[in-house]
PDB file of C-alpha atoms in Angstrom:
ATOM      1  CA  MET F   1      37.601 -46.827  34.262  1.00  0.00           C
ATOM      2  CA  HIS F   2      35.671 -45.161  37.045  1.00  0.00           C
ATOM      3  CA  GLY F   3      37.462 -41.856  36.302  1.00  0.00           C
ATOM      4  CA  ASP F   4      36.460 -42.047  32.667  1.00  0.00           C
ATOM      5  CA  TRP F   5      32.777 -42.299  33.629  1.00  0.00           C
ATOM      6  CA  THR F   6      33.015 -39.383  35.957  1.00  0.00           C
ATOM      7  CA  THR F   7      34.703 -37.290  33.295  1.00  0.00           C
ATOM      8  CA  TYR F   8      32.179 -38.387  30.705  1.00  0.00           C
ATOM      9  CA  LEU F   9      29.211 -37.558  32.977  1.00  0.00           C
ATOM     10  CA  ASN F  10      30.809 -34.245  33.887  1.00  0.00           C
ATOM     11  CA  GLU F  11      31.303 -33.350  30.225  1.00  0.00           C
ATOM     12  CA  LEU F  12      27.759 -34.516  29.437  1.00  0.00           C
ATOM     13  CA  HIS F  13      26.428 -32.363  32.283  1.00  0.00           C
ATOM     14  CA  GLN F  14      28.375 -29.317  31.007  1.00  0.00           C
ATOM     15  CA  TYR F  15      27.117 -29.957  27.481  1.00  0.00           C
ATOM     16  CA  MET F  16      23.506 -30.148  28.711  1.00  0.00           C
ATOM     17  CA  LYS F  17      23.929 -26.878  30.643  1.00  0.00           C
ATOM     18  CA  LYS F  18      25.290 -25.248  27.512  1.00  0.00           C
ATOM     19  CA  GLN F  19      22.338 -26.620  25.493  1.00  0.00           C
ATOM     20  CA  GLU F  20      19.869 -25.395  28.129  1.00  0.00           C
ATOM     21  CA  SER F  21      21.437 -21.925  28.035  1.00  0.00           C
ATOM     22  CA  MET F  22      21.202 -21.883  24.222  1.00  0.00           C
ATOM     23  CA  ILE F  23      17.539 -22.937  24.346  1.00  0.00           C
ATOM     24  CA  ILE F  24      16.743 -20.138  26.797  1.00  0.00           C
ATOM     25  CA  ASP F  25      18.514 -17.621  24.537  1.00  0.00           C
ATOM     26  CA  LEU F  26      16.661 -18.908  21.478  1.00  0.00           C
ATOM     27  CA  GLU F  27      13.317 -18.703  23.311  1.00  0.00           C
ATOM     28  CA  LYS F  28      14.053 -15.078  24.231  1.00  0.00           C
ATOM     29  CA  ARG F  29      14.969 -14.232  20.645  1.00  0.00           C
ATOM     30  CA  LEU F  30      11.830 -15.949  19.355  1.00  0.00           C
ATOM     31  CA  PHE F  31       9.665 -14.040  21.835  1.00  0.00           C
ATOM     32  CA  ASN F  32      11.298 -10.736  20.791  1.00  0.00           C
ATOM     33  CA  LEU F  33      10.804 -11.526  17.102  1.00  0.00           C
ATOM     34  CA  GLU F  34       7.150 -12.434  17.646  1.00  0.00           C
ATOM     35  CA  SER F  35       6.588  -9.224  19.596  1.00  0.00           C
ATOM     36  CA  ALA F  36       8.259  -7.136  16.912  1.00  0.00           C
ATOM     37  CA  THR F  37       6.236  -8.859  14.185  1.00  0.00           C
ATOM     38  CA  GLN F  38       2.982  -8.262  16.049  1.00  0.00           C
ATOM     39  CA  LYS F  39       3.823  -4.592  16.519  1.00  0.00           C
ATOM     40  CA  ALA F  40       4.763  -4.233  12.868  1.00  0.00           C
ATOM     41  CA  ASN F  41       1.583  -5.965  11.665  1.00  0.00           C
ATOM     42  CA  SER F  42      -0.840  -4.197  13.985  1.00  0.00           C
ATOM     43  CA  THR F  43      -1.663  -0.907  12.301  1.00  0.00           C
ATOM     44  CA  THR F  44      -3.854   1.486  14.209  1.00  0.00           C
ATOM     45  CA  ILE F  45      -6.045   3.709  12.074  1.00  0.00           C
ATOM     46  CA  GLU F  46      -7.285   6.601  14.122  1.00  0.00           C
ATOM     47  CA  LYS F  47      -9.415   8.401  11.545  1.00  0.00           C
ATOM     48  CA  ILE F  48     -10.622   7.820   8.004  1.00  0.00           C
ATOM     49  CA  GLU F  49     -12.306  10.640   6.150  1.00  0.00           C
ATOM     50  CA  TYR F  50     -14.376  10.221   3.023  1.00  0.00           C
ATOM     51  CA  ASN F  51     -14.959  13.198   0.791  1.00  0.00           C
ATOM     52  CA  PHE F  52     -17.280  12.231  -2.004  1.00  0.00           C
ATOM     53  CA  ASP F  53     -18.161  15.163  -4.191  1.00  0.00           C
ATOM     54  CA  GLN F  54     -19.328  13.258  -7.233  1.00  0.00           C
ATOM     55  CA  LEU F  55     -22.269  11.216  -8.318  1.00  0.00           C
ATOM     56  CA  LYS F  56     -21.791   7.490  -8.153  1.00  0.00           C
ATOM     57  CA  ILE F  57     -23.707   5.189 -10.477  1.00  0.00           C
ATOM     58  CA  GLU F  58     -23.624   1.817  -8.770  1.00  0.00           C
ATOM     59  CA  ARG F  59     -25.237  -0.685 -11.152  1.00  0.00           C
ATOM     60  CA  LEU F  60     -26.631  -0.817 -14.664  1.00  0.00           C
ATOM     61  CA  ASP F  61     -30.002  -2.002 -13.337  1.00  0.00           C
ATOM     62  CA  GLY F  62     -30.937   1.547 -12.436  1.00  0.00           C
ATOM     63  CA  THR F  63     -29.465   2.429  -9.064  1.00  0.00           C
ATOM     64  CA  LEU F  64     -27.704   5.753  -9.166  1.00  0.00           C
ATOM     65  CA  HIS F  65     -26.110   7.025  -5.941  1.00  0.00           C
ATOM     66  CA  ILE F  66     -24.863  10.557  -5.925  1.00  0.00           C
ATOM     67  CA  GLY F  67     -22.338  11.820  -3.408  1.00  0.00           C
ATOM     68  CA  LEU F  68     -22.715   9.008  -0.887  1.00  0.00           C
ATOM     69  CA  SER F  69     -20.010   7.351   1.138  1.00  0.00           C
ATOM     70  CA  PRO F  70     -19.855   3.548   1.487  1.00  0.00           C
ATOM     71  CA  SER F  71     -21.303   3.773   4.996  1.00  0.00           C
ATOM     72  CA  ASP F  72     -24.187   5.853   3.625  1.00  0.00           C
ATOM     73  CA  LEU F  73     -24.859   3.177   1.005  1.00  0.00           C
ATOM     74  CA  ALA F  74     -25.197   0.554   3.733  1.00  0.00           C
ATOM     75  CA  ASN F  75     -27.898   2.671   5.410  1.00  0.00           C
ATOM     76  CA  ILE F  76     -29.547   3.990   2.274  1.00  0.00           C
ATOM     77  CA  GLU F  77     -33.081   3.518   3.634  1.00  0.00           C
ATOM     78  CA  ASP F  78     -32.290   6.128   6.304  1.00  0.00           C
ATOM     79  CA  LEU F  79     -31.413   8.837   3.790  1.00  0.00           C
ATOM     80  CA  GLY F  80     -34.904   9.690   2.575  1.00  0.00           C
ATOM     81  CA  LEU F  81     -36.993  12.597   3.727  1.00  0.00           C
ATOM     82  CA  PRO F  82     -39.016  12.052   6.908  1.00  0.00           C
ATOM     83  CA  ASN F  83     -42.178   9.993   6.523  1.00  0.00           C
ATOM     84  CA  ASN F  84     -44.497  12.718   7.807  1.00  0.00           C
ATOM     85  CA  PRO F  85     -44.702  15.264   4.987  1.00  0.00           C
ATOM     86  CA  ALA F  86     -47.514  17.152   6.750  1.00  0.00           C
ATOM     87  CA  SER F  87     -45.290  18.437   9.541  1.00  0.00           C
ATOM     88  CA  PRO F  88     -43.678  21.804   8.816  1.00  0.00           C
ATOM     89  CA  SER F  89     -40.227  20.630   9.934  1.00  0.00           C
ATOM     90  CA  SER F  90     -40.154  17.924   7.253  1.00  0.00           C
ATOM     91  CA  GLN F  91     -40.885  20.348   4.416  1.00  0.00           C
ATOM     92  CA  PRO F  92     -37.752  21.556   2.641  1.00  0.00           C
ATOM     93  CA  PRO F  93     -37.192  25.302   2.728  1.00  0.00           C
ATOM     94  CA  LEU F  94     -38.683  27.248  -0.147  1.00  0.00           C
ATOM     95  CA  SER F  95     -35.227  27.801  -1.681  1.00  0.00           C
ATOM     96  CA  HIS F  96     -34.666  24.021  -1.630  1.00  0.00           C
ATOM     97  CA  GLN F  97     -37.986  23.471  -3.411  1.00  0.00           C
ATOM     98  CA  LYS F  98     -37.039  26.046  -6.022  1.00  0.00           C
ATOM     99  CA  LEU F  99     -33.629  24.412  -6.535  1.00  0.00           C
ATOM    100  CA  GLN F 100     -35.154  20.951  -6.685  1.00  0.00           C
ATOM    101  CA  THR F 101     -37.685  22.094  -9.276  1.00  0.00           C
ATOM    102  CA  GLU F 102     -34.978  23.800 -11.329  1.00  0.00           C
ATOM    103  CA  LEU F 103     -32.684  20.770 -11.218  1.00  0.00           C
ATOM    104  CA  SER F 104     -35.541  18.359 -11.990  1.00  0.00           C
ATOM    105  CA  GLN F 105     -36.408  20.451 -15.045  1.00  0.00           C
ATOM    106  CA  TYR F 106     -32.738  20.456 -16.039  1.00  0.00           C
ATOM    107  CA  LEU F 107     -32.709  16.648 -15.831  1.00  0.00           C
ATOM    108  CA  GLN F 108     -35.953  16.292 -17.776  1.00  0.00           C
ATOM    109  CA  GLN F 109     -34.733  18.641 -20.522  1.00  0.00           C
ATOM    110  CA  ASN F 110     -31.086  17.578 -20.754  1.00  0.00           C
ATOM    111  CA  GLY F 111     -30.665  14.252 -18.958  1.00  0.00           C
ATOM    112  CA  ALA F 112     -31.720  11.863 -21.723  1.00  0.00           C
ATOM    113  CA  GLU F 113     -29.659  13.655 -24.354  1.00  0.00           C
ATOM    114  CA  PHE F 114     -26.601  13.752 -22.112  1.00  0.00           C
ATOM    115  CA  ILE F 115     -26.986  10.039 -21.295  1.00  0.00           C
ATOM    116  CA  ARG F 116     -27.328   9.160 -24.997  1.00  0.00           C
ATOM    117  CA  ASN F 117     -24.299  11.275 -25.934  1.00  0.00           C
ATOM    118  CA  MET F 118     -22.164   9.675 -23.239  1.00  0.00           C
ATOM    119  CA  ALA F 119     -23.412   6.187 -24.174  1.00  0.00           C
ATOM    120  CA  ASN F 120     -22.577   6.801 -27.853  1.00  0.00           C
ATOM    121  CA  HIS F 121     -19.176   8.236 -26.956  1.00  0.00           C
ATOM    122  CA  HIS F 122     -18.361   5.072 -24.967  1.00  0.00           C
ATOM    123  CA  ASN F 123     -20.112   2.651 -27.379  1.00  0.00           C
ATOM    124  CA  ARG F 124     -22.780   1.695 -24.837  1.00  0.00           C
ATOM    125  CA  ALA F 125     -26.356   0.749 -25.647  1.00  0.00           C
ATOM    126  CA  ILE F 126     -28.863   2.540 -23.413  1.00  0.00           C
ATOM    127  CA  ASP F 127     -32.598   2.376 -24.114  1.00  0.00           C
ATOM    128  CA  GLN F 128     -35.201   5.038 -23.264  1.00  0.00           C
ATOM    129  CA  GLU F 129     -36.532   3.051 -20.330  1.00  0.00           C
ATOM    130  CA  TYR F 130     -33.101   2.900 -18.751  1.00  0.00           C
ATOM    131  CA  GLU F 131     -32.539   6.612 -19.415  1.00  0.00           C
ATOM    132  CA  SER F 132     -35.749   7.256 -17.520  1.00  0.00           C
ATOM    133  CA  VAL F 133     -34.631   5.054 -14.603  1.00  0.00           C
ATOM    134  CA  LEU F 134     -31.317   6.911 -14.348  1.00  0.00           C
ATOM    135  CA  ILE F 135     -33.036  10.297 -14.421  1.00  0.00           C
ATOM    136  CA  GLN F 136     -35.533   9.208 -11.753  1.00  0.00           C
ATOM    137  CA  ASP F 137     -32.739   7.911  -9.521  1.00  0.00           C
ATOM    138  CA  ILE F 138     -30.868  11.197  -9.807  1.00  0.00           C
ATOM    139  CA  THR F 139     -34.034  13.202  -9.173  1.00  0.00           C
ATOM    140  CA  LYS F 140     -34.746  11.249  -5.975  1.00  0.00           C
ATOM    141  CA  GLN F 141     -31.323  12.170  -4.630  1.00  0.00           C
ATOM    142  CA  LEU F 142     -31.512  15.885  -5.360  1.00  0.00           C
ATOM    143  CA  PRO F 143     -32.742  16.912  -1.867  1.00  0.00           C
ATOM    144  CA  GLU F 144     -29.731  15.315  -0.171  1.00  0.00           C
ATOM    145  CA  ARG F 145     -27.307  16.839  -2.673  1.00  0.00           C
ATOM    146  CA  ILE F 146     -28.876  20.283  -2.256  1.00  0.00           C
ATOM    147  CA  VAL F 147     -28.427  20.066   1.512  1.00  0.00           C
ATOM    148  CA  TYR F 148     -24.851  18.786   1.070  1.00  0.00           C
ATOM    149  CA  TYR F 149     -23.775  21.667  -1.177  1.00  0.00           C
ATOM    150  CA  GLU F 150     -25.633  24.224   0.922  1.00  0.00           C
ATOM    151  CA  GLN F 151     -23.727  23.079   4.017  1.00  0.00           C
ATOM    152  CA  LYS F 152     -20.460  23.039   2.097  1.00  0.00           C
ATOM    153  CA  ALA F 153     -21.012  26.572   0.785  1.00  0.00           C
ATOM    154  CA  LEU F 154     -21.978  27.900   4.209  1.00  0.00           C
ATOM    155  CA  GLN F 155     -18.894  26.321   5.785  1.00  0.00           C
ATOM    156  CA  GLU F 156     -16.683  28.026   3.237  1.00  0.00           C
ATOM    157  CA  ASN F 157     -18.504  31.381   3.305  1.00  0.00           C
ATOM    158  CA  LYS F 158     -21.056  32.060   6.031  1.00  0.00           C
ATOM    159  CA  ASN F 159     -22.081  35.413   4.514  1.00  0.00           C
ATOM    160  CA  ILE F 160     -22.936  34.132   1.040  1.00  0.00           C
ATOM    161  CA  ALA F 161     -25.969  35.810  -0.524  1.00  0.00           C
ATOM    162  CA  ASP F 162     -29.035  33.667  -1.284  1.00  0.00           C
ATOM    163  CA  GLU F 163     -28.698  34.213  -5.031  1.00  0.00           C
ATOM    164  CA  GLN F 164     -25.026  33.206  -4.986  1.00  0.00           C
ATOM    165  CA  LEU F 165     -25.830  30.178  -2.835  1.00  0.00           C
ATOM    166  CA  HIS F 166     -28.588  29.109  -5.238  1.00  0.00           C
ATOM    167  CA  HIS F 167     -26.275  29.469  -8.235  1.00  0.00           C
ATOM    168  CA  TYR F 168     -23.421  27.623  -6.487  1.00  0.00           C
ATOM    169  CA  ILE F 169     -25.601  24.660  -5.494  1.00  0.00           C
ATOM    170  CA  ALA F 170     -27.230  24.361  -8.937  1.00  0.00           C
ATOM    171  CA  THR F 171     -23.883  24.569 -10.728  1.00  0.00           C
ATOM    172  CA  GLN F 172     -22.225  22.020  -8.449  1.00  0.00           C
ATOM    173  CA  ILE F 173     -25.041  19.484  -8.802  1.00  0.00           C
ATOM    174  CA  LYS F 174     -25.254  19.891 -12.601  1.00  0.00           C
ATOM    175  CA  HIS F 175     -21.508  19.380 -12.836  1.00  0.00           C
ATOM    176  CA  GLU F 176     -21.723  16.385 -10.486  1.00  0.00           C
ATOM    177  CA  ILE F 177     -24.466  14.790 -12.601  1.00  0.00           C
ATOM    178  CA  GLN F 178     -22.465  15.183 -15.811  1.00  0.00           C
ATOM    179  CA  GLN F 179     -19.204  13.960 -14.289  1.00  0.00           C
ATOM    180  CA  SER F 180     -20.771  10.907 -12.701  1.00  0.00           C
ATOM    181  CA  LEU F 181     -22.677   9.857 -15.784  1.00  0.00           C
ATOM    182  CA  ALA F 182     -19.512  10.248 -17.858  1.00  0.00           C
ATOM    183  CA  LYS F 183     -17.504   8.204 -15.383  1.00  0.00           C
ATOM    184  CA  TYR F 184     -20.248   5.583 -15.222  1.00  0.00           C
ATOM    185  CA  MET F 185     -20.345   5.169 -19.000  1.00  0.00           C
ATOM    186  CA  GLU F 186     -16.558   5.018 -19.096  1.00  0.00           C
ATOM    187  CA  ASN F 187     -16.377   2.283 -16.446  1.00  0.00           C
ATOM    188  CA  GLU F 188     -19.274   0.112 -17.555  1.00  0.00           C
TER     189      GLU F 188
END
């Protein structure tokens, strides 16, 4: 009987060693799987570029953002002109003033009609007060859009003539206004 116990304990000991070896193997496999899963799930994004070339109408209550990225929207209070209009450095260049005046006149003459046409086309009801709010919002953003398109034009062609630059900026902003209002009416 004593031999049976010894054999039994020996077999039990071998079985436990085998179990221990299997547990160690399983732990290694689990560790490898967890590592592989972590590597697969951890995506590294090195660079995200936003290229917004269109107006963006954010809400129907009158906020109209043109050509801004989401990060710009978060810091919208920083986008205005400097608070000291008396200093010469805060005054826009004469060509910017001319463009701003031209585009403001364009909005005053054509904005309401374009808004009404787009609203009718998309079966939207827009009153005169709201038309005015939209036009004012766009007008406030003209200086930033002028600077944006000026920089874009100069990057593409450093030797562009002033007249060509003026025409390019005005055309781009007019197109941007129309596209964004159309998209806004379509999505509302």
